[in-house]
XYZ file of C-alpha atoms in Angstrom:
730
model
C -0.335 0.030 -0.560
C 1.550 3.322 -1.087
C 1.589 6.045 1.972
C 0.844 9.513 1.230
C 3.777 11.672 1.372
C 4.095 15.208 2.881
C 5.849 17.636 2.648
C 8.212 19.725 5.574
C 7.159 23.071 6.305
C 8.358 26.134 7.989
C 6.787 27.838 10.292
C 6.318 30.621 7.202
C 5.584 29.983 3.356
C 6.253 33.580 3.232
C 10.097 33.817 3.655
C 11.031 36.673 1.685
C 9.891 40.484 1.694
C 8.929 40.235 -2.209
C 6.930 36.701 -1.286
C 5.242 38.719 1.789
C 4.419 41.211 -0.980
C 2.980 39.380 -3.115
C 0.599 37.871 -0.860
C -0.822 40.848 0.569
C -0.661 42.211 -2.553
C -3.142 39.552 -4.300
C -5.552 40.105 -1.057
C -5.713 43.947 -1.406
C -5.889 44.347 -5.005
C -9.464 45.198 -6.305
C -8.773 41.813 -8.724
C -8.093 39.450 -5.285
C -11.467 40.164 -3.805
C -13.039 39.704 -7.018
C -11.070 36.438 -6.993
C -12.980 36.237 -4.115
C -15.878 35.824 -4.766
C -15.134 32.989 -7.556
C -12.395 31.073 -5.383
C -13.302 27.837 -2.485
C -12.848 28.686 1.234
C -9.275 26.697 1.706
C -10.687 25.634 5.013
C -13.712 24.334 5.011
C -13.798 23.462 0.791
C -16.410 25.987 0.014
C -17.650 28.302 -1.715
C -16.888 32.161 0.010
C -20.334 33.363 0.969
C -21.499 37.578 0.162
C -21.124 38.096 3.548
C -18.110 37.051 3.921
C -17.436 39.410 0.924
C -19.481 41.952 2.909
C -17.171 41.344 6.356
C -13.917 41.728 4.393
C -14.780 44.929 2.775
C -15.048 46.498 6.791
C -11.580 44.521 7.841
C -9.753 46.064 5.001
C -10.319 49.537 7.257
C -9.623 48.521 10.782
C -5.880 50.250 11.091
C -3.863 46.838 11.436
C -4.962 45.779 8.402
C -2.293 48.356 6.367
C 0.968 47.108 8.363
C -0.086 43.443 8.591
C 3.460 43.204 5.905
C 4.787 44.341 8.404
C 3.656 42.616 10.821
C 4.724 38.968 9.215
C 7.991 40.673 8.087
C 8.314 41.014 11.610
C 7.151 38.064 12.643
C 9.090 35.542 10.278
C 12.068 37.671 11.278
C 12.230 36.498 15.218
C 10.689 34.239 17.678
C 9.445 36.240 19.955
C 7.246 39.734 18.825
C 5.849 42.550 20.906
C 2.868 44.610 19.580
C 0.977 47.570 20.752
C -2.180 48.342 19.122
C -4.188 50.700 20.820
C -8.372 49.846 21.014
C -10.462 49.326 18.402
C -7.280 48.804 16.255
C -7.952 45.509 15.209
C -5.579 43.707 16.705
C -7.082 40.762 18.258
C -9.516 39.233 15.874
C -6.741 40.626 12.549
C -3.484 38.986 13.688
C -4.975 35.916 14.535
C -6.254 35.568 10.645
C -3.108 37.147 9.614
C -0.625 34.233 10.903
C -2.765 32.080 9.605
C -3.291 33.236 6.396
C 0.957 33.039 6.031
C 1.806 29.555 7.653
C 0.821 25.766 6.315
C -1.803 24.203 8.012
C -0.522 20.645 7.774
C -3.194 17.852 7.887
C -2.969 14.077 9.065
C -2.859 11.771 5.372
C -6.972 11.550 5.571
C -6.791 14.958 5.525
C -9.573 14.177 8.929
C -7.828 16.522 11.268
C -5.207 19.398 12.347
C -1.302 18.490 13.251
C -1.235 22.074 14.267
C -2.969 25.447 15.550
C -2.872 28.970 15.861
C -4.070 29.854 19.371
C -4.913 33.324 21.194
C -4.989 33.741 24.314
C -7.512 36.106 26.184
C -7.634 36.481 29.865
C -11.661 36.678 29.957
C -13.981 34.052 29.331
C -16.874 36.263 27.410
C -14.158 37.960 25.116
C -12.581 34.104 23.677
C -16.193 33.632 23.265
C -17.823 36.797 21.702
C -14.061 37.257 19.538
C -14.294 33.861 18.647
C -17.664 34.256 16.969
C -16.563 36.776 15.160
C -13.219 35.613 13.993
C -15.387 32.553 12.495
C -17.877 35.138 11.194
C -15.039 37.083 9.237
C -13.665 33.467 7.735
C -17.297 32.175 6.824
C -16.087 28.892 8.470
C -18.579 27.303 11.414
C -17.856 28.222 15.018
C -16.368 25.237 17.080
C -15.053 23.408 13.340
C -12.216 25.994 12.369
C -12.378 28.363 14.181
C -13.053 27.281 17.882
C -13.054 28.897 22.060
C -11.842 27.337 24.973
C -12.520 28.103 28.897
C -13.208 26.509 31.962
C -15.488 23.949 31.664
C -16.718 24.834 28.528
C -14.820 23.697 24.667
C -15.728 23.903 21.683
C -12.940 23.237 18.888
C -12.467 19.823 17.381
C -9.894 18.445 15.398
C -10.644 20.093 11.966
C -9.641 23.660 14.216
C -7.323 25.951 13.344
C -7.890 29.050 15.794
C -8.165 28.491 18.815
C -8.797 31.224 21.392
C -8.922 30.420 24.666
C -8.354 31.714 28.159
C -5.094 32.286 29.280
C -5.342 29.880 32.197
C -7.168 27.599 29.831
C -3.715 26.999 27.966
C -1.668 27.119 31.394
C -4.704 24.139 32.108
C -3.137 22.306 28.573
C 0.683 22.637 29.747
C -0.303 21.764 33.721
C -2.281 18.342 31.669
C -1.219 17.396 28.031
C 1.070 18.953 26.547
C 3.480 20.284 28.877
C 5.855 21.899 25.649
C 2.994 22.705 23.651
C 3.418 21.201 21.146
C 0.123 21.395 19.245
C 0.603 25.011 18.550
C 2.834 26.536 16.015
C 2.099 30.259 16.784
C 1.042 30.958 19.956
C -0.653 35.240 20.880
C -0.942 36.874 24.025
C -4.269 39.210 24.135
C -4.321 41.529 26.469
C -1.326 41.651 28.113
C -1.771 44.419 29.902
C -3.757 43.673 31.744
C -1.219 41.649 33.792
C -4.056 38.442 35.500
C -2.078 36.686 36.965
C -2.444 32.821 34.440
C -0.957 35.618 31.758
C 2.161 36.320 34.851
C 2.505 32.747 35.536
C 2.207 31.446 31.193
C 4.849 34.845 30.201
C 7.818 32.508 32.994
C 6.569 28.717 31.679
C 6.182 30.196 27.338
C 10.547 31.379 28.353
C 11.144 27.689 29.510
C 9.148 26.237 26.209
C 10.447 28.915 23.657
C 13.796 27.391 25.187
C 13.220 24.223 24.384
C 10.894 24.566 21.024
C 12.728 26.925 18.744
C 10.226 26.196 15.870
C 6.752 28.228 18.138
C 6.190 31.874 17.206
C 5.645 33.942 20.520
C 3.357 37.761 19.817
C 2.281 39.676 22.661
C -0.341 42.098 22.008
C -1.098 44.692 24.390
C -3.372 48.054 25.016
C -0.959 50.593 26.625
C 2.861 51.299 26.455
C 3.861 49.445 29.272
C 4.571 47.059 26.905
C 8.284 48.501 26.856
C 8.099 46.735 29.956
C 7.132 43.170 27.939
C 9.574 43.461 26.217
C 12.332 43.943 28.550
C 11.908 41.271 30.327
C 11.770 39.165 26.135
C 15.054 39.756 25.874
C 14.262 43.137 23.712
C 12.079 41.099 21.448
C 11.024 44.008 18.419
C 8.567 46.338 19.124
C 5.599 46.987 16.455
C 2.996 49.895 17.217
C -0.712 49.673 15.877
C -2.559 53.668 15.683
C -5.985 52.508 17.069
C -8.892 54.527 15.247
C -9.768 57.618 17.771
C -12.258 60.245 17.617
C -11.435 63.329 19.169
C -12.754 62.436 23.129
C -13.728 65.383 25.447
C -13.747 64.588 29.769
C -16.145 66.908 31.596
C -14.387 65.805 35.503
C -16.146 66.703 38.583
C -15.943 70.208 40.254
C -15.854 68.614 43.992
C -15.778 64.415 44.791
C -18.987 62.459 44.712
C -20.556 60.645 47.915
C -22.612 58.659 45.838
C -21.368 57.237 42.818
C -24.314 54.876 41.853
C -26.336 57.539 42.115
C -24.375 60.691 40.410
C -23.471 57.902 37.831
C -27.418 56.251 37.045
C -29.788 59.055 37.895
C -27.912 61.877 37.424
C -25.476 61.851 34.568
C -26.851 58.762 32.129
C -30.160 60.664 33.015
C -29.127 63.868 31.778
C -26.776 62.382 28.977
C -30.373 60.548 27.652
C -32.823 63.213 28.208
C -30.315 66.654 26.824
C -27.535 65.336 24.191
C -27.660 63.881 20.613
C -27.994 60.216 18.857
C -24.766 57.715 20.416
C -24.724 54.626 22.506
C -24.068 55.473 26.431
C -21.583 53.163 28.297
C -21.662 52.954 32.190
C -18.782 51.491 34.011
C -19.899 50.670 37.929
C -18.378 47.755 39.963
C -20.278 44.302 40.060
C -23.349 42.361 39.443
C -25.203 43.293 41.631
C -24.287 46.889 41.616
C -25.097 46.907 38.222
C -28.550 45.285 38.744
C -29.455 47.451 40.742
C -28.810 50.762 38.392
C -30.235 48.500 35.448
C -33.410 48.574 37.493
C -33.170 52.193 38.750
C -32.655 53.112 35.028
C -35.605 51.597 33.443
C -38.028 53.161 36.331
C -35.705 56.708 35.572
C -36.435 56.442 31.539
C -40.223 55.093 32.276
C -41.157 57.762 34.354
C -39.864 60.310 32.311
C -42.532 59.071 29.427
C -42.263 61.273 26.136
C -39.572 63.662 27.003
C -36.643 60.579 26.424
C -36.757 58.578 23.769
C -36.686 54.671 24.185
C -33.485 52.833 26.142
C -32.255 49.675 25.666
C -30.456 49.289 29.195
C -28.182 46.120 28.429
C -25.896 45.220 31.445
C -22.844 43.579 30.563
C -20.140 41.179 33.789
C -18.759 37.672 33.597
C -20.705 35.715 35.206
C -23.833 36.392 33.121
C -25.029 33.923 30.514
C -23.972 34.423 26.647
C -26.785 34.543 25.037
C -27.636 37.663 27.561
C -23.435 38.818 26.826
C -24.563 39.305 22.833
C -27.255 41.829 23.939
C -24.502 44.735 23.911
C -24.210 44.148 19.880
C -27.469 44.374 19.249
C -28.394 47.913 17.312
C -30.502 50.684 19.769
C -34.153 50.839 19.130
C -35.068 53.833 16.941
C -36.735 56.889 18.391
C -41.293 56.181 19.248
C -41.410 59.251 16.790
C -40.297 60.531 13.510
C -37.521 63.375 14.379
C -38.073 62.805 18.112
C -35.463 62.212 21.293
C -33.062 59.760 19.466
C -33.644 55.956 21.027
C -30.205 54.595 22.781
C -28.439 51.753 24.365
C -27.245 51.574 27.226
C -24.243 49.035 28.319
C -23.795 49.619 32.140
C -20.252 47.313 32.600
C -17.885 46.071 34.910
C -14.043 46.595 33.786
C -14.797 43.825 30.958
C -15.685 46.540 28.560
C -12.173 48.642 29.123
C -10.219 46.473 26.218
C -11.722 42.760 26.312
C -14.847 43.585 23.564
C -15.096 46.311 21.316
C -18.896 48.148 21.688
C -20.027 50.378 17.982
C -21.646 53.327 18.600
C -20.449 54.204 22.155
C -20.620 57.630 22.451
C -20.613 58.744 25.806
C -18.612 56.946 28.643
C -19.852 57.024 32.357
C -16.605 56.349 34.516
C -16.724 56.689 38.215
C -13.462 56.182 38.534
C -14.149 52.328 40.751
C -13.231 48.867 39.868
C -13.532 45.623 42.108
C -9.848 44.531 42.208
C -8.966 41.138 44.416
C -7.060 42.088 47.430
C -4.528 39.004 49.186
C -3.406 39.611 52.642
C -1.026 36.634 53.147
C -0.448 37.057 57.293
C -4.587 37.252 57.709
C -5.217 34.312 54.875
C -8.019 36.689 52.900
C -8.283 37.409 49.576
C -11.066 39.637 48.905
C -12.904 41.579 46.341
C -12.649 45.275 47.277
C -14.275 48.014 45.530
C -11.063 50.617 44.532
C -10.065 53.489 42.292
C -8.907 52.641 39.157
C -5.542 53.056 37.078
C -5.209 56.220 34.987
C -4.343 53.467 32.141
C -7.705 52.069 33.240
C -9.489 55.898 32.488
C -7.548 56.346 29.569
C -9.147 53.366 27.846
C -12.303 54.154 29.564
C -13.018 57.016 27.878
C -11.243 55.611 24.804
C -14.166 53.591 24.255
C -16.165 57.112 23.527
C -14.424 57.431 20.374
C -14.727 54.773 18.677
C -16.914 55.516 15.897
C -17.387 59.642 16.103
C -15.676 62.430 18.269
C -17.487 61.526 22.183
C -18.342 62.818 25.472
C -16.435 61.266 28.468
C -18.379 62.346 32.141
C -15.397 60.984 34.991
C -16.425 61.737 38.126
C -14.325 62.496 40.383
C -12.561 65.645 39.918
C -9.177 66.740 37.138
C -6.854 66.563 40.881
C -8.172 63.481 42.280
C -6.707 62.114 39.165
C -3.610 63.623 38.891
C -2.816 63.354 42.539
C -4.135 59.945 43.717
C -4.273 57.513 40.883
C -1.567 55.244 40.132
C -0.732 54.850 36.780
C -1.150 51.347 35.977
C -2.972 48.680 37.677
C -0.917 46.857 40.045
C -0.433 43.267 38.188
C -2.865 40.311 40.196
C 0.055 37.681 40.609
C 0.886 40.795 43.498
C -2.787 40.973 45.322
C -3.508 37.349 44.945
C -3.589 34.161 47.268
C -1.228 31.976 45.626
C -2.162 28.578 46.492
C -3.968 27.462 42.679
C -0.267 29.092 40.968
C 1.803 26.705 43.207
C 0.611 24.193 43.008
C 0.158 24.998 38.545
C 4.305 24.883 39.370
C 4.614 22.133 41.176
C 2.498 20.010 38.729
C 4.501 20.990 35.986
C 7.329 20.432 38.048
C 8.846 23.758 39.087
C 10.114 23.630 42.192
C 12.304 26.246 42.778
C 9.341 29.125 43.046
C 11.837 32.090 44.793
C 13.835 31.734 40.679
C 11.450 30.896 38.691
C 10.690 33.890 35.997
C 7.998 36.234 36.969
C 7.898 38.987 35.505
C 6.909 40.873 38.866
C 7.844 38.597 41.488
C 5.325 38.035 44.589
C 6.534 38.738 48.099
C 8.187 35.725 49.562
C 5.486 36.304 52.818
C 2.799 35.668 49.531
C 4.605 32.117 48.142
C 5.167 30.940 52.352
C 1.336 31.496 53.221
C 0.437 29.309 49.692
C 2.607 26.525 50.752
C 1.969 27.147 54.484
C -1.941 26.328 52.873
C -1.351 23.851 49.992
C 0.397 21.344 53.567
C -2.217 22.423 55.671
C -4.577 20.644 52.825
C -2.539 17.860 52.511
C -1.639 18.298 49.444
C 2.523 19.350 49.708
C 4.125 16.949 51.929
C 6.966 19.048 54.533
C 9.392 19.513 52.330
C 7.118 21.135 50.055
C 6.748 18.133 46.978
C 3.753 17.355 45.782
C 1.210 14.324 47.270
C -0.234 11.676 45.413
C -3.316 13.833 46.771
C -2.061 17.210 45.720
C -1.292 15.844 42.237
C -5.317 14.389 42.515
C -6.472 17.805 43.219
C -4.406 19.934 40.620
C -5.772 17.715 37.498
C -9.771 19.937 38.805
C -9.806 23.138 37.290
C -11.397 24.154 40.797
C -9.554 26.538 43.439
C -7.259 23.870 45.986
C -9.570 23.985 48.570
C -13.423 23.329 46.951
C -10.505 20.329 44.992
C -9.805 18.550 48.391
C -13.308 18.705 49.039
C -14.299 16.339 46.330
C -11.467 13.881 46.268
C -11.729 12.554 49.770
C -15.916 13.177 49.734
C -15.916 9.321 48.369
C -14.091 8.841 52.161
C -17.717 10.719 53.820
C -19.905 8.111 51.483
C -20.663 11.629 49.005
C -19.235 12.294 46.057
C -22.619 12.132 44.719
C -23.856 15.224 46.509
C -20.760 16.612 46.645
C -20.042 16.837 42.854
C -22.839 18.442 42.383
C -22.715 21.177 45.228
C -19.406 22.145 43.164
C -20.931 21.992 40.267
C -22.833 24.616 41.392
C -20.225 26.237 42.655
C -18.490 26.844 39.557
C -21.661 28.009 37.779
C -23.253 31.613 37.868
C -25.830 31.818 40.711
C -28.720 30.040 39.165
C -31.736 31.863 40.474
C -33.708 35.033 38.933
C -35.364 37.511 40.576
C -36.606 39.987 37.436
C -37.709 43.186 38.715
C -41.280 42.935 38.080
C -41.221 39.808 39.656
C -38.811 40.504 43.151
C -42.016 38.709 46.144
C -42.368 36.069 43.591
C -38.564 34.786 43.305
C -37.932 34.838 47.017
C -40.568 32.921 47.957
C -39.332 30.356 45.411
C -36.057 30.380 46.349
C -37.397 30.028 50.037
C -38.717 26.471 48.805
C -35.201 25.435 48.227
C -33.944 26.993 51.045
C -32.258 23.979 53.515
C -32.711 24.679 57.975
C -27.755 24.125 57.713
C -27.644 26.191 55.087
C -26.929 27.461 51.311
C -24.669 24.659 49.945
C -27.335 21.768 50.345
C -29.929 24.601 49.442
C -27.496 24.410 46.324
C -28.210 20.566 46.471
C -31.558 20.814 46.542
C -32.065 23.262 43.361
C -29.877 20.808 41.806
C -31.866 17.348 42.610
C -35.268 19.018 41.797
C -33.753 20.014 38.296
C -33.022 16.331 37.691
C -36.255 14.706 39.323
C -37.967 17.811 36.653
C -36.603 16.436 33.728
C -34.394 19.251 32.879
C -37.296 20.927 32.395
C -37.181 24.802 31.138
C -40.965 25.387 31.826
C -40.400 24.164 35.674
C -37.282 26.640 35.624
C -38.906 29.358 34.533
C -41.930 28.518 36.529
C -39.507 28.372 39.971
C -37.329 31.606 38.961
C -34.077 29.239 38.106
C -32.000 30.148 35.525
C -32.395 27.214 32.998
C -29.040 27.999 30.906
C -27.502 28.176 34.722
C -28.544 24.148 35.655
C -26.817 22.811 32.335
C -23.895 24.352 33.104
C -24.244 23.142 35.767
C -24.712 19.855 34.753
C -22.284 20.109 32.241
C -19.810 20.376 35.070
C -20.496 18.017 36.807
C -19.910 15.629 34.329
C -16.589 17.237 33.679
C -15.620 16.779 36.919
C -16.956 13.245 37.215
C -14.451 12.117 34.925
C -12.266 13.327 36.061
C -12.990 11.169 38.989
C -13.459 8.306 36.919
C -9.575 9.150 35.999
C -8.298 8.090 39.868
C -10.661 5.563 40.270
C -12.428 7.683 42.726
C -15.995 6.043 43.447
C -19.352 7.590 43.010
C -21.489 7.329 46.131
C -23.737 8.341 48.290
C -24.800 7.613 51.681
C -29.387 6.460 51.904
C -30.896 10.144 51.361
C -33.301 8.127 54.447
C -30.468 7.572 56.659
C -29.409 10.788 59.813
C -26.372 10.737 58.298
C -26.772 12.101 55.166
C -26.587 14.726 55.465
C -24.038 14.490 58.287
C -21.631 13.090 56.351
C -21.787 15.755 53.359
C -21.088 18.630 55.667
C -18.368 17.075 56.852
C -16.836 16.367 53.573
C -17.417 20.405 53.347
C -15.046 20.997 55.813
C -12.295 18.542 54.772
C -12.142 21.192 52.354
C -12.956 24.664 53.927
C -11.966 23.930 57.067
C -9.719 27.838 57.046
C -12.933 29.242 56.272
C -14.498 29.079 59.792
C -16.577 31.977 61.271
C -17.837 31.655 64.542
C -21.004 33.520 66.311
C -19.613 35.928 69.406
C -21.811 37.460 72.357
C -21.735 40.629 70.447
C -23.966 38.963 67.535
C -20.844 39.394 64.965
C -18.867 36.696 63.164
C -14.590 36.904 63.980
C -13.278 34.985 61.438
C -10.656 31.977 62.891
C -7.689 32.642 62.422
C -7.317 36.198 62.179
C -10.177 37.140 64.204
C -11.915 39.549 61.248
C -15.616 40.834 62.502
C -17.886 39.941 59.250
C -21.157 38.985 58.346
C -23.919 37.205 57.124
C -24.802 37.347 53.429
C -27.790 38.553 52.680
C -28.391 36.504 49.892
C -28.170 33.585 51.962
C -31.429 30.748 53.700
C -30.576 30.267 56.661
C -33.051 31.399 58.869
C -31.277 31.157 62.485
C -27.678 31.928 63.775
C -25.353 29.309 63.426
C -22.428 29.137 66.243
C -20.415 27.851 63.309
C -20.370 28.156 59.685
C -18.115 27.570 56.647
C -17.799 30.341 54.212
C -16.645 29.913 50.121
C -16.378 33.544 49.945
C -15.489 36.990 52.022
C -16.169 40.035 50.362
C -15.251 43.262 51.653
C -16.780 46.166 50.579
C -18.539 49.011 52.939
C -19.132 45.762 55.692
C -17.268 42.823 54.889
C -19.545 39.618 54.459
C -19.300 35.339 54.000
C -21.289 34.530 50.927
C -22.280 31.236 50.469
C -21.811 29.579 54.141
C -23.020 26.179 56.557
C -23.811 25.650 59.918
C -21.955 22.848 61.551
C -20.675 21.723 64.823
C -17.519 23.056 66.322
C -16.612 19.306 67.472
C -16.447 18.498 63.820
C -13.146 20.898 64.045
C -11.862 18.989 66.364
C -11.912 16.085 64.718
C -11.348 16.936 61.028
C -8.676 19.222 61.109
C -6.974 18.734 64.779
C -3.921 19.519 62.831
C -4.991 23.048 62.044
C -7.323 24.327 65.280
C -3.518 23.424 67.359
C -5.180 25.806 70.100
C -1.384 27.551 70.802
C -1.653 29.709 67.194
C -4.796 31.036 67.607
C -6.091 34.715 69.584
C -7.392 35.094 72.495
C -10.848 34.814 72.233
C -14.135 33.154 72.166
C -13.895 30.610 69.826
C -10.610 29.171 71.152
C -12.002 28.582 75.021
C -15.020 27.679 73.266
C -11.911 24.759 71.340
C -10.413 24.539 74.565
C -13.794 22.937 76.180
C -14.388 21.053 73.208
C -11.063 19.941 72.861
C -10.944 18.403 77.186
C -13.950 16.799 75.923
C -12.603 14.803 73.401
C -9.819 14.275 75.519
C -11.633 13.084 78.588
C -14.423 10.922 75.671
C -11.271 8.916 74.880
C -10.310 8.316 78.634
C -13.694 7.127 79.169
C -13.358 4.431 76.195
C -10.534 3.261 77.584
C -11.494 2.463 80.883
C -14.921 0.408 79.879
C -12.020 -1.628 77.421
């Protein structure tokens, strides 16, 4: 039988300037466009559609298009290239396509799958999904086939995929679990590098090592800010290429004096005034999180409805990372037309987190309202608390926000802070996430990658030794690392799960408590957005529906009740609607559960349950939860407030909790610090379980003097006397 011979190719078929010029001119020329109408799409073998040609015309107007030749020459000559492009220059959608145009993607002999791909990482899931869909449309291919995306718990790619958009965390996970040298990729593009997420910084350190071992691999680092000089220095003087944006002038207005309530100032004053008094154009408002955004959308809708015909119609669209994908796509829908011809203009009003700063480009925005705040992750290693704090943004972020107003025409940016505050109080750049995060998950990832010398790992901005030591300590308490800092068998299994270490530990040991089925369901529900729907026109009915799922012992078991009810009702969307449960979120949870179950099966970890009618059914589930979350415990003091263990932080139960009483001891999933400190997703546990399940952590000599310590002393004495009685009886 004759074997098909395969031609060996270099990364780029284009190897000299003339060849590059010829390739580009063929695309850029009118003849090239005419030929495209009659040619076959090389990726799927189908004729190009008219839609493809219409989009191609728009692509040709993007600033980055005019530097295609320069980009390909630079990348052909260098292994690493730094590219700085203003938001809206087209770099995220076009650069990966330029690379595809210039490289030969080999196929297997049967032509059914691609041997190599191009990867483009994004810091946010929303961007990975929406950009991949746009690029699939531009390439005239089907999403999930030639162009795909990969985010946590969702892989929309196939053996045909040549271009994959994925979160930086997912590329890290690929390196950690299946492909340490990332050999399935020819070119890796790290986009939005200026955001300096934790995963991006770890990926940079890893890429330096991979590039040394793979001279055939190319890396493109793309940034929207001039901090790219720092990237250039980090990558040993890699060449820097700049792409201009397509910005119109933006007029900036500052507040005359500090604003006390930025939410009221943003919504009930600024946005409403713009809608009532300014010319046509959509509005983008930056707020800090889901609750704030939903509250603002409700208030704004009422305000505009009350104004009647005095203002034009408005489509109010929220945007935050946990919003279901179908809702996220609404930001790209057009504004409504005026109610009457010649009447006040209709507008789209997008109320967003900082996700709209650089990750997504929304055409039609003319007015930006910037209160100057964002939620930032902040970690205090001394008390081991990671919190989301509302903090002032950086000057770089303020610049990005104002630039959103000048995409399609001259715009206006209303900054709800004084110019003096901007100049004197705002830091130049956002603090890298690696310097303000709990690094337990990062350390576990590096250990799995075989990197033991954490102090000398090539971080762009090395974290403090104290933060690294705290991460090692947490992993040691969880049993993921031994006393010498080596990865244990338990730690190796934990690292396979795309979960935080506490949740991974809870899941891995759940079979020891005969409840792995239930912990699997709880873990899945905790890994997706809030499943409860609370529409503004039916809030009371929604609250009553949620209460029907409530469990006396807390929120985790309430989530388990929801999942069980969803499955018992055969995943019926109508049942979800009737019970104010988000059907898409539940479907996602079901998908997550299946993926986590596959990891358990890979390690032969049994799926088991205690008999539902047994008095131990909920006891075992709560014990398994404590086995993972024993470091996240709070005690009710006589003052009526809760104190977190070890660090004595005063906290309150979040108003969304399902408890109808205040338990003496609770475990919690999240510590949210805003104007007050809240613990969210809580479950009641007996104090004696701390002594039984985590005595290594609750060493009385290390606890601060408080009511909780005295209570634990009594529990330890009780346990000791109980053991002595048992011995004497024998």
